[in-house]
PDB file of C-alpha atoms in Angstrom:
ATOM      1  CA  MET A1208       0.000   0.000   0.000  1.00 33.00           C
ATOM      2  CA  PHE A1209       1.384   3.379  -1.044  1.00 40.00           C
ATOM      3  CA  GLU A1210       1.467   6.011   1.683  1.00 42.00           C
ATOM      4  CA  TYR A1211       2.401   9.660   1.486  1.00 43.00           C
ATOM      5  CA  ASN A1212       4.274  10.984   4.477  1.00 47.00           C
ATOM      6  CA  PHE A1213       2.733  14.015   6.133  1.00 41.00           C
ATOM      7  CA  PRO A1214       5.395  16.458   4.842  1.00 43.00           C
ATOM      8  CA  ASP A1215       4.251  15.661   1.296  1.00 79.00           C
ATOM      9  CA  LEU A1216       0.764  16.974   2.023  1.00 85.00           C
ATOM     10  CA  PRO A1217      -1.227  18.938   0.979  1.00 89.00           C
ATOM     11  CA  ILE A1218      -1.829  17.591  -2.515  1.00 92.00           C
ATOM     12  CA  ILE A1219      -4.332  18.824  -5.097  1.00 94.00           C
ATOM     13  CA  CYS A1220      -5.972  16.408  -7.539  1.00 94.00           C
ATOM     14  CA  LYS A1221      -8.291  17.162 -10.448  1.00 95.00           C
ATOM     15  CA  TYR A1222     -10.703  14.545 -11.749  1.00 94.00           C
ATOM     16  CA  ASP A1223     -14.044  14.073 -13.537  1.00 94.00           C
ATOM     17  CA  TYR A1224     -16.925  13.077 -11.286  1.00 92.00           C
ATOM     18  CA  GLN A1225     -19.535  11.151 -13.263  1.00 91.00           C
ATOM     19  CA  TYR A1226     -23.123  10.769 -12.138  1.00 89.00           C
ATOM     20  CA  ASN A1227     -26.496   9.750 -13.511  1.00 90.00           C
ATOM     21  CA  TYR A1228     -29.183  12.418 -13.770  1.00 88.00           C
ATOM     22  CA  ARG A1229     -32.595  11.115 -14.900  1.00 90.00           C
ATOM     23  CA  GLY A1230     -31.006   8.469 -17.037  1.00 91.00           C
ATOM     24  CA  GLU A1231     -28.428  10.834 -18.526  1.00 92.00           C
ATOM     25  CA  LEU A1232     -24.735  10.362 -17.748  1.00 92.00           C
ATOM     26  CA  ARG A1233     -23.188  13.664 -16.711  1.00 92.00           C
ATOM     27  CA  SER A1234     -19.847  14.765 -15.288  1.00 93.00           C
ATOM     28  CA  LYS A1235     -18.371  17.579 -13.231  1.00 93.00           C
ATOM     29  CA  LEU A1236     -14.776  18.670 -12.899  1.00 95.00           C
ATOM     30  CA  ILE A1237     -13.748  18.333  -9.247  1.00 95.00           C
ATOM     31  CA  TYR A1238     -10.691  19.636  -7.449  1.00 96.00           C
ATOM     32  CA  ALA A1239      -9.770  17.706  -4.305  1.00 94.00           C
ATOM     33  CA  LEU A1240      -7.416  19.204  -1.738  1.00 94.00           C
ATOM     34  CA  LEU A1241      -5.865  16.325   0.228  1.00 93.00           C
ATOM     35  CA  THR A1242      -4.805  17.664   3.613  1.00 89.00           C
ATOM     36  CA  ASP A1243      -4.372  14.652   5.899  1.00 87.00           C
ATOM     37  CA  TYR A1244      -3.826  10.893   5.865  1.00 86.00           C
ATOM     38  CA  ASP A1245      -5.209   8.317   8.288  1.00 82.00           C
ATOM     39  CA  LYS A1246      -2.880   5.325   8.553  1.00 76.00           C
ATOM     40  CA  GLU A1247      -5.539   3.202  10.222  1.00 72.00           C
ATOM     41  CA  THR A1248      -8.168   3.534   7.465  1.00 82.00           C
ATOM     42  CA  ARG A1249      -5.650   4.353   4.694  1.00 83.00           C
ATOM     43  CA  LYS A1250      -7.792   7.244   3.545  1.00 89.00           C
ATOM     44  CA  TYR A1251      -7.077  10.896   2.785  1.00 91.00           C
ATOM     45  CA  CYS A1252      -9.055  13.848   4.069  1.00 91.00           C
ATOM     46  CA  ALA A1253     -10.288  15.502   0.854  1.00 93.00           C
ATOM     47  CA  ILE A1254     -11.791  18.982   0.574  1.00 93.00           C
ATOM     48  CA  ARG A1255     -13.683  18.924  -2.725  1.00 94.00           C
ATOM     49  CA  MET A1256     -14.631  21.960  -4.772  1.00 94.00           C
ATOM     50  CA  LEU A1257     -15.960  22.891  -8.199  1.00 94.00           C
ATOM     51  CA  GLU A1258     -14.299  25.008 -10.884  1.00 93.00           C
ATOM     52  CA  ASP A1259     -15.841  28.154  -9.396  1.00 93.00           C
ATOM     53  CA  GLY A1260     -14.183  27.422  -6.050  1.00 92.00           C
ATOM     54  CA  LYS A1261     -17.464  26.560  -4.328  1.00 92.00           C
ATOM     55  CA  ALA A1262     -17.908  23.464  -2.212  1.00 92.00           C
ATOM     56  CA  PHE A1263     -18.885  20.272  -3.985  1.00 91.00           C
ATOM     57  CA  GLY A1264     -21.997  18.832  -2.367  1.00 81.00           C
ATOM     58  CA  ARG A1265     -23.222  19.092   1.203  1.00 78.00           C
ATOM     59  CA  HIS A1266     -20.322  16.989   2.436  1.00 77.00           C
ATOM     60  CA  ASN A1267     -17.425  18.597   0.616  1.00 83.00           C
ATOM     61  CA  VAL A1268     -14.991  17.410   3.294  1.00 89.00           C
ATOM     62  CA  THR A1269     -14.740  13.637   3.267  1.00 91.00           C
ATOM     63  CA  TRP A1270     -12.295  10.795   3.799  1.00 92.00           C
ATOM     64  CA  MET A1271     -11.430   9.061   0.535  1.00 90.00           C
ATOM     65  CA  TYR A1272      -9.193   6.232  -0.589  1.00 90.00           C
ATOM     66  CA  TRP A1273      -6.609   7.319  -3.160  1.00 88.00           C
ATOM     67  CA  ALA A1274      -4.231   4.801  -4.720  1.00 87.00           C
ATOM     68  CA  LYS A1275      -0.707   5.807  -5.683  1.00 84.00           C
ATOM     69  CA  GLU A1276      -1.463   5.643  -9.384  1.00 88.00           C
ATOM     70  CA  ASP A1277      -4.566   7.825  -8.977  1.00 89.00           C
ATOM     71  CA  ILE A1278      -2.640  10.548  -7.154  1.00 90.00           C
ATOM     72  CA  LEU A1279       0.153  10.498  -9.716  1.00 88.00           C
ATOM     73  CA  LYS A1280      -2.399  10.624 -12.533  1.00 92.00           C
ATOM     74  CA  TYR A1281      -4.623  13.413 -11.203  1.00 93.00           C
ATOM     75  CA  GLN A1282      -2.233  15.562  -9.159  1.00 94.00           C
ATOM     76  CA  VAL A1283      -1.961  19.196 -10.304  1.00 94.00           C
ATOM     77  CA  GLY A1284       0.136  22.148  -9.199  1.00 91.00           C
ATOM     78  CA  MET A1285      -1.063  25.464  -7.798  1.00 91.00           C
ATOM     79  CA  ASP A1286      -0.130  27.206 -11.051  1.00 92.00           C
ATOM     80  CA  GLU A1287      -2.600  24.965 -12.914  1.00 93.00           C
ATOM     81  CA  LEU A1288      -5.620  25.987 -10.826  1.00 94.00           C
ATOM     82  CA  PRO A1289      -8.353  28.396 -11.947  1.00 93.00           C
ATOM     83  CA  SER A1290      -8.166  31.632  -9.987  1.00 94.00           C
ATOM     84  CA  LYS A1291     -11.292  30.937  -7.912  1.00 95.00           C
ATOM     85  CA  VAL A1292     -10.151  27.435  -7.050  1.00 95.00           C
ATOM     86  CA  MET A1293      -6.730  28.781  -6.068  1.00 94.00           C
ATOM     87  CA  ALA A1294      -8.327  31.374  -3.805  1.00 94.00           C
ATOM     88  CA  SER A1295     -10.461  28.689  -2.165  1.00 93.00           C
ATOM     89  CA  VAL A1296      -7.459  26.391  -1.743  1.00 94.00           C
ATOM     90  CA  LYS A1297      -5.421  29.141  -0.092  1.00 93.00           C
ATOM     91  CA  GLU A1298      -8.312  29.913   2.265  1.00 92.00           C
ATOM     92  CA  HIS A1299      -8.628  26.245   3.252  1.00 91.00           C
ATOM     93  CA  LEU A1300      -4.877  25.906   3.746  1.00 91.00           C
ATOM     94  CA  GLN A1301      -4.830  28.949   6.006  1.00 91.00           C
ATOM     95  CA  MET A1302      -7.693  27.530   8.044  1.00 89.00           C
ATOM     96  CA  GLU A1303      -5.927  24.167   8.198  1.00 85.00           C
ATOM     97  CA  GLU A1304      -2.744  25.817   9.394  1.00 86.00           C
ATOM     98  CA  GLU A1305      -4.621  27.673  12.135  1.00 88.00           C
ATOM     99  CA  ILE A1306      -6.332  24.444  13.245  1.00 84.00           C
ATOM    100  CA  GLN A1307      -3.025  22.565  13.331  1.00 81.00           C
ATOM    101  CA  GLU A1308      -1.412  25.356  15.313  1.00 86.00           C
ATOM    102  CA  ARG A1309      -4.198  25.187  17.902  1.00 86.00           C
ATOM    103  CA  GLN A1310      -3.813  21.417  18.025  1.00 79.00           C
ATOM    104  CA  ARG A1311      -0.044  21.724  18.490  1.00 80.00           C
ATOM    105  CA  LYS A1312      -0.556  24.121  21.384  1.00 85.00           C
ATOM    106  CA  ARG A1313      -3.114  21.834  23.039  1.00 80.00           C
ATOM    107  CA  LEU A1314      -0.798  18.862  22.578  1.00 76.00           C
ATOM    108  CA  GLN A1315       2.132  20.818  24.001  1.00 82.00           C
ATOM    109  CA  ARG A1316       0.097  21.777  27.056  1.00 82.00           C
ATOM    110  CA  MET A1317      -1.001  18.185  27.502  1.00 79.00           C
ATOM    111  CA  LEU A1318       2.571  16.841  27.286  1.00 80.00           C
ATOM    112  CA  GLN A1319       3.781  19.481  29.725  1.00 84.00           C
ATOM    113  CA  SER A1320       1.083  18.469  32.195  1.00 85.00           C
ATOM    114  CA  LEU A1321       2.003  14.777  32.082  1.00 89.00           C
ATOM    115  CA  LYS A1322       4.047  13.321  34.902  1.00 92.00           C
ATOM    116  CA  ILE A1323       6.288  10.282  34.679  1.00 92.00           C
ATOM    117  CA  VAL A1324       5.952   8.284  37.869  1.00 92.00           C
ATOM    118  CA  GLU A1325       7.822   5.161  38.908  1.00 95.00           C
ATOM    119  CA  VAL A1326       5.462   2.470  40.134  1.00 95.00           C
ATOM    120  CA  THR A1327       7.010   1.187  43.335  1.00 93.00           C
ATOM    121  CA  ASP A1328       3.796   0.092  45.041  1.00 93.00           C
ATOM    122  CA  ARG A1329       2.378  -2.293  42.445  1.00 93.00           C
ATOM    123  CA  THR A1330      -1.157  -2.591  43.705  1.00 94.00           C
ATOM    124  CA  ALA A1331      -3.885  -4.512  41.913  1.00 94.00           C
ATOM    125  CA  ASN A1332      -5.549  -1.230  40.933  1.00 94.00           C
ATOM    126  CA  ILE A1333      -2.566   0.270  39.099  1.00 95.00           C
ATOM    127  CA  LEU A1334      -1.612  -3.054  37.516  1.00 95.00           C
ATOM    128  CA  ASN A1335      -5.150  -3.520  36.197  1.00 95.00           C
ATOM    129  CA  GLN A1336      -4.995  -0.058  34.600  1.00 96.00           C
ATOM    130  CA  ILE A1337      -1.639  -0.886  33.030  1.00 96.00           C
ATOM    131  CA  LEU A1338      -2.924  -4.259  31.838  1.00 96.00           C
ATOM    132  CA  GLU A1339      -5.842  -2.523  30.128  1.00 96.00           C
ATOM    133  CA  ILE A1340      -3.411  -0.225  28.300  1.00 96.00           C
ATOM    134  CA  TRP A1341      -1.359  -3.261  27.274  1.00 96.00           C
ATOM    135  CA  GLU A1342      -4.339  -5.149  25.861  1.00 96.00           C
ATOM    136  CA  ASP A1343      -5.742  -2.170  23.935  1.00 94.00           C
ATOM    137  CA  ALA A1344      -2.308  -1.270  22.555  1.00 94.00           C
ATOM    138  CA  VAL A1345      -1.481  -4.825  21.479  1.00 94.00           C
ATOM    139  CA  LYS A1346      -4.804  -5.183  19.674  1.00 92.00           C
ATOM    140  CA  ALA A1347      -4.123  -1.913  17.842  1.00 89.00           C
ATOM    141  CA  THR A1348      -0.498  -2.597  16.876  1.00 88.00           C
ATOM    142  CA  HIS A1349       0.193  -6.341  16.914  1.00 89.00           C
ATOM    143  CA  LEU A1350      -2.086  -7.185  14.010  1.00 86.00           C
ATOM    144  CA  PHE A1351      -0.245 -10.460  13.398  1.00 88.00           C
ATOM    145  CA  LEU A1352      -1.680 -11.858  16.649  1.00 89.00           C
ATOM    146  CA  SER A1353      -5.148 -13.374  16.854  1.00 91.00           C
ATOM    147  CA  ASP A1354      -7.501 -12.487  19.701  1.00 92.00           C
ATOM    148  CA  GLU A1355      -6.922 -15.954  21.137  1.00 92.00           C
ATOM    149  CA  GLU A1356      -3.154 -15.456  21.096  1.00 92.00           C
ATOM    150  CA  ILE A1357      -3.463 -12.063  22.778  1.00 93.00           C
ATOM    151  CA  MET A1358      -5.635 -13.536  25.522  1.00 94.00           C
ATOM    152  CA  HIS A1359      -3.109 -16.336  26.004  1.00 92.00           C
ATOM    153  CA  ILE A1360      -0.219 -13.866  26.368  1.00 92.00           C
ATOM    154  CA  LYS A1361      -2.285 -11.606  28.624  1.00 94.00           C
ATOM    155  CA  GLN A1362      -2.310 -14.155  31.452  1.00 94.00           C
ATOM    156  CA  TYR A1363       1.482 -13.768  31.805  1.00 93.00           C
ATOM    157  CA  VAL A1364       1.570  -9.961  31.684  1.00 95.00           C
ATOM    158  CA  PRO A1365       0.685  -9.310  35.385  1.00 95.00           C
ATOM    159  CA  GLN A1366       3.654 -11.424  36.485  1.00 95.00           C
ATOM    160  CA  ALA A1367       5.943  -9.546  34.076  1.00 95.00           C
ATOM    161  CA  LEU A1368       4.690  -6.230  35.468  1.00 96.00           C
ATOM    162  CA  GLN A1369       5.398  -7.393  39.001  1.00 95.00           C
ATOM    163  CA  GLU A1370       8.876  -8.676  38.206  1.00 95.00           C
ATOM    164  CA  VAL A1371      10.310  -5.993  35.919  1.00 96.00           C
ATOM    165  CA  ARG A1372      12.850  -3.985  37.916  1.00 96.00           C
ATOM    166  CA  GLN A1373      11.716  -0.491  36.891  1.00 96.00           C
ATOM    167  CA  LEU A1374       8.140   0.299  35.913  1.00 97.00           C
ATOM    168  CA  PHE A1375       6.993   3.789  34.935  1.00 96.00           C
ATOM    169  CA  VAL A1376       3.682   5.314  33.931  1.00 95.00           C
ATOM    170  CA  ALA A1377       2.880   8.597  32.216  1.00 93.00           C
ATOM    171  CA  VAL A1378      -0.126  10.033  34.035  1.00 93.00           C
ATOM    172  CA  THR A1379      -2.384  13.040  33.580  1.00 90.00           C
ATOM    173  CA  GLU A1380      -3.069  15.657  36.221  1.00 87.00           C
ATOM    174  CA  GLU A1381      -6.001  13.448  37.245  1.00 88.00           C
ATOM    175  CA  ARG A1382      -3.517  10.570  37.791  1.00 89.00           C
ATOM    176  CA  LYS A1383      -4.876   8.612  34.836  1.00 91.00           C
ATOM    177  CA  PRO A1384      -2.196   6.419  33.183  1.00 94.00           C
ATOM    178  CA  LEU A1385      -1.847   6.911  29.417  1.00 94.00           C
ATOM    179  CA  ALA A1386       1.289   4.857  28.822  1.00 94.00           C
ATOM    180  CA  PHE A1387       3.763   2.651  30.654  1.00 97.00           C
ATOM    181  CA  MET A1388       7.345   1.486  30.295  1.00 97.00           C
ATOM    182  CA  GLY A1389       9.392  -1.284  31.886  1.00 96.00           C
ATOM    183  CA  ALA A1390      13.185  -1.343  31.982  1.00 96.00           C
ATOM    184  CA  GLU A1391      15.880  -3.516  33.467  1.00 95.00           C
ATOM    185  CA  ASP A1392      19.686  -3.433  33.238  1.00 95.00           C
ATOM    186  CA  GLY A1393      19.654  -0.930  30.383  1.00 95.00           C
ATOM    187  CA  LYS A1394      17.138  -2.897  28.331  1.00 96.00           C
ATOM    188  CA  LEU A1395      13.652  -1.751  27.391  1.00 97.00           C
ATOM    189  CA  GLU A1396      11.331  -4.554  28.432  1.00 96.00           C
ATOM    190  CA  MET A1397       8.001  -2.971  27.504  1.00 96.00           C
ATOM    191  CA  LEU A1398       6.583   0.281  26.152  1.00 96.00           C
ATOM    192  CA  PHE A1399       2.900   0.728  25.390  1.00 96.00           C
ATOM    193  CA  VAL A1400       0.652   3.746  24.830  1.00 95.00           C
ATOM    194  CA  THR A1401      -3.119   3.666  25.001  1.00 93.00           C
ATOM    195  CA  PRO A1402      -4.379   3.737  21.370  1.00 91.00           C
ATOM    196  CA  LYS A1403      -6.430   6.930  21.755  1.00 88.00           C
ATOM    197  CA  GLU A1404      -3.273   8.835  22.721  1.00 87.00           C
ATOM    198  CA  ARG A1405      -0.912   7.445  20.093  1.00 86.00           C
ATOM    199  CA  ASN A1406       1.049   9.745  17.763  1.00 84.00           C
ATOM    200  CA  LYS A1407       0.978  12.569  20.293  1.00 86.00           C
ATOM    201  CA  GLY A1408       4.529  12.289  21.581  1.00 88.00           C
ATOM    202  CA  ILE A1409       3.732  10.403  24.793  1.00 91.00           C
ATOM    203  CA  GLY A1410       5.743   7.341  23.834  1.00 91.00           C
ATOM    204  CA  LYS A1411       8.678   9.538  22.857  1.00 93.00           C
ATOM    205  CA  LEU A1412       8.437  11.424  26.152  1.00 91.00           C
ATOM    206  CA  LEU A1413       8.444   8.213  28.173  1.00 94.00           C
ATOM    207  CA  PHE A1414      11.149   6.495  26.122  1.00 95.00           C
ATOM    208  CA  THR A1415      13.425   9.555  26.241  1.00 93.00           C
ATOM    209  CA  TYR A1416      13.034   9.543  30.017  1.00 93.00           C
ATOM    210  CA  GLY A1417      14.064   5.879  30.058  1.00 95.00           C
ATOM    211  CA  ILE A1418      17.158   6.521  27.940  1.00 95.00           C
ATOM    212  CA  LYS A1419      18.281   9.405  30.140  1.00 94.00           C
ATOM    213  CA  ASN A1420      17.354   8.049  33.555  1.00 93.00           C
ATOM    214  CA  CYS A1421      17.493   4.261  33.172  1.00 94.00           C
ATOM    215  CA  GLY A1422      20.324   4.007  30.667  1.00 95.00           C
ATOM    216  CA  ILE A1423      18.195   2.182  28.106  1.00 95.00           C
ATOM    217  CA  ASN A1424      20.402   1.265  25.174  1.00 95.00           C
ATOM    218  CA  CYS A1425      18.939  -1.981  23.820  1.00 96.00           C
ATOM    219  CA  LEU A1426      15.600  -3.639  23.117  1.00 96.00           C
ATOM    220  CA  THR A1427      13.807  -6.323  21.127  1.00 95.00           C
ATOM    221  CA  VAL A1428      10.827  -5.707  18.864  1.00 95.00           C
ATOM    222  CA  ASN A1429       8.587  -7.873  16.712  1.00 93.00           C
ATOM    223  CA  GLU A1430       9.591  -7.687  13.059  1.00 93.00           C
ATOM    224  CA  GLN A1431       5.867  -7.696  12.211  1.00 91.00           C
ATOM    225  CA  ASN A1432       5.348  -4.410  14.065  1.00 90.00           C
ATOM    226  CA  PRO A1433       6.718  -1.875  11.520  1.00 89.00           C
ATOM    227  CA  GLN A1434       5.360   1.172  13.358  1.00 87.00           C
ATOM    228  CA  ALA A1435       7.341   0.295  16.482  1.00 91.00           C
ATOM    229  CA  ILE A1436      10.469  -0.394  14.429  1.00 92.00           C
ATOM    230  CA  GLY A1437      10.152   2.986  12.730  1.00 91.00           C
ATOM    231  CA  PHE A1438       9.713   4.688  16.091  1.00 91.00           C
ATOM    232  CA  TYR A1439      12.818   3.084  17.592  1.00 94.00           C
ATOM    233  CA  GLU A1440      14.858   3.875  14.487  1.00 93.00           C
ATOM    234  CA  HIS A1441      13.717   7.478  14.765  1.00 91.00           C
ATOM    235  CA  MET A1442      14.945   7.432  18.357  1.00 93.00           C
ATOM    236  CA  GLY A1443      18.411   6.384  17.200  1.00 93.00           C
ATOM    237  CA  PHE A1444      18.238   2.588  17.586  1.00 95.00           C
ATOM    238  CA  GLN A1445      19.494   0.231  14.899  1.00 95.00           C
ATOM    239  CA  THR A1446      19.066  -3.495  14.318  1.00 94.00           C
ATOM    240  CA  TYR A1447      22.103  -5.671  14.953  1.00 93.00           C
ATOM    241  CA  LYS A1448      20.508  -9.147  15.043  1.00 94.00           C
ATOM    242  CA  ARG A1449      17.401 -11.016  13.903  1.00 94.00           C
ATOM    243  CA  THR A1450      15.853 -14.301  15.035  1.00 94.00           C
ATOM    244  CA  ASP A1451      13.140 -16.356  13.359  1.00 93.00           C
ATOM    245  CA  MET A1452      11.444 -17.109  16.678  1.00 88.00           C
ATOM    246  CA  ASP A1453      10.540 -15.000  19.671  1.00 86.00           C
ATOM    247  CA  GLU A1454      12.037 -15.702  23.095  1.00 83.00           C
ATOM    248  CA  GLN A1455       9.234 -18.175  23.906  1.00 82.00           C
ATOM    249  CA  GLY A1456       9.872 -20.176  20.728  1.00 85.00           C
ATOM    250  CA  ASN A1457       6.864 -18.875  18.845  1.00 84.00           C
ATOM    251  CA  PRO A1458       7.128 -18.169  15.075  1.00 89.00           C
ATOM    252  CA  TYR A1459       7.295 -14.374  15.452  1.00 90.00           C
ATOM    253  CA  PRO A1460      10.641 -12.984  14.238  1.00 93.00           C
ATOM    254  CA  LEU A1461      12.398 -10.587  16.586  1.00 95.00           C
ATOM    255  CA  LEU A1462      14.746  -7.734  15.823  1.00 95.00           C
ATOM    256  CA  TYR A1463      17.429  -6.899  18.381  1.00 95.00           C
ATOM    257  CA  MET A1464      18.257  -3.208  18.414  1.00 96.00           C
ATOM    258  CA  ARG A1465      20.882  -1.070  20.124  1.00 95.00           C
ATOM    259  CA  LEU A1466      21.327   2.654  20.416  1.00 92.00           C
ATOM    260  CA  GLY A1467      23.440   3.690  17.430  1.00 82.00           C
ATOM    261  CA  GLN A1468      24.428   0.072  16.722  1.00 58.00           C
ATOM    262  CA  LYS A1469      24.609  -1.043  13.110  1.00 48.00           C
ATOM    263  CA  LYS A1470      23.967  -4.599  11.971  1.00 49.00           C
ATOM    264  CA  GLU A1471      27.049  -6.810  12.127  1.00 46.00           C
TER     265      GLU A1471
END
């Protein structure tokens, strides 16, 4: 599946929209401003407009699937737009920029309000909250696991949470955990973020804390979890070894990564 990275957006595409009106096939020229991409649904947020710059339909903002070949075929530059369409595009882009700026400020305030707390008193209450984060996160990211496999692994997680030497949670001002991390002897043992709060910098905040305060410099990650691999690579970790099986002997390849360590 082809995916544009966010820096490549926005994109403008021009295409003919065909429809049937009282048995007669008609078409309209549509300009679609693609402003965002949802990795979960693999759809683009498209703001659609007509040649006169006016909105197309009652729902001119919609999420649409665009294949690589379609984007390459229909993409147009700003200099190719009619003046009214260009004016409308610029207005939408300005609005989008203002919305993103407000979102960035809200996210910054939220991150600044988070506290990283070491869990020394591992009560049933806090462990149940962490276990819930684990289950939701695994279901959202470990797509290679069946529900039955996740439930089987889940029964061993409480023991792992009790035994890991250092356990941290990122909590809100209301003391609600949003993510957790386990570390031992410089190795990252676990790092999970509740799905609703992913891609907001919480995992980076927690992991950076672990690198600086726990000396984390190595980890293992499932090869079938490309988002996690990309995150760790972005944080400066590199793969130095691969195994066909996980540490329990299951057929899930593992990548062994170290901070700044290239593959031998």
